[in-house]
């Protein structure tokens, strides 16, 4: 469980770094929404 939380925290941090370089808020929100849907489907199905 600890390794999974660390893995998740790593990818959250990487996503935050990438989002600093995306200037458009609409594109950032679109990417976040798309990744949440994909992650939910992969985790729950």
Short mmCIF file of N, CA and C in Angstrom, two decimals, residues 15 18-33:
data_model
loop_
_atom_site.label_atom_id
_atom_site.label_comp_id
_atom_site.label_asym_id
_atom_site.label_seq_id
_atom_site.Cartn_x
_atom_site.Cartn_y
_atom_site.Cartn_z
N UNK A 15 2.48 15.55 -12.91
CA UNK A 15 1.37 16.25 -13.57
C UNK A 15 1.33 17.72 -13.20
N UNK A 18 4.02 19.46 -15.23
CA UNK A 18 3.60 19.61 -16.62
C UNK A 18 2.55 20.71 -16.74
N UNK A 19 1.64 20.79 -15.77
CA UNK A 19 0.58 21.79 -15.84
C UNK A 19 1.11 23.22 -15.71
N UNK A 20 2.29 23.38 -15.12
CA UNK A 20 2.88 24.71 -15.04
C UNK A 20 3.28 25.24 -16.42
N UNK A 21 3.57 24.33 -17.35
CA UNK A 21 4.00 24.73 -18.69
C UNK A 21 2.83 24.91 -19.65
N UNK A 22 1.63 24.45 -19.28
CA UNK A 22 0.46 24.62 -20.13
C UNK A 22 -0.20 25.94 -19.75
N UNK A 23 -0.26 26.86 -20.70
CA UNK A 23 -0.74 28.20 -20.39
C UNK A 23 -2.26 28.30 -20.41
N UNK A 24 -2.91 27.50 -21.23
CA UNK A 24 -4.35 27.58 -21.36
C UNK A 24 -5.04 26.80 -20.24
N UNK A 25 -5.93 27.46 -19.53
CA UNK A 25 -6.66 26.81 -18.44
C UNK A 25 -7.62 25.77 -19.00
N UNK A 26 -8.24 26.07 -20.14
CA UNK A 26 -9.20 25.14 -20.74
C UNK A 26 -8.53 23.82 -21.11
N UNK A 27 -7.34 23.89 -21.69
CA UNK A 27 -6.62 22.67 -22.07
C UNK A 27 -6.23 21.88 -20.82
N UNK A 28 -5.77 22.57 -19.78
CA UNK A 28 -5.39 21.91 -18.54
C UNK A 28 -6.58 21.18 -17.92
N UNK A 29 -7.72 21.86 -17.85
CA UNK A 29 -8.92 21.24 -17.26
C UNK A 29 -9.40 20.08 -18.11
N UNK A 30 -9.30 20.21 -19.43
CA UNK A 30 -9.71 19.13 -20.32
C UNK A 30 -8.84 17.89 -20.11
N UNK A 31 -7.53 18.09 -20.01
CA UNK A 31 -6.61 16.97 -19.79
C UNK A 31 -6.88 16.32 -18.43
N UNK A 32 -7.08 17.13 -17.40
CA UNK A 32 -7.36 16.60 -16.07
C UNK A 32 -8.63 15.76 -16.09
N UNK A 33 -9.69 16.28 -16.71
CA UNK A 33 -10.97 15.57 -16.78
C UNK A 33 -10.82 14.25 -17.53
#
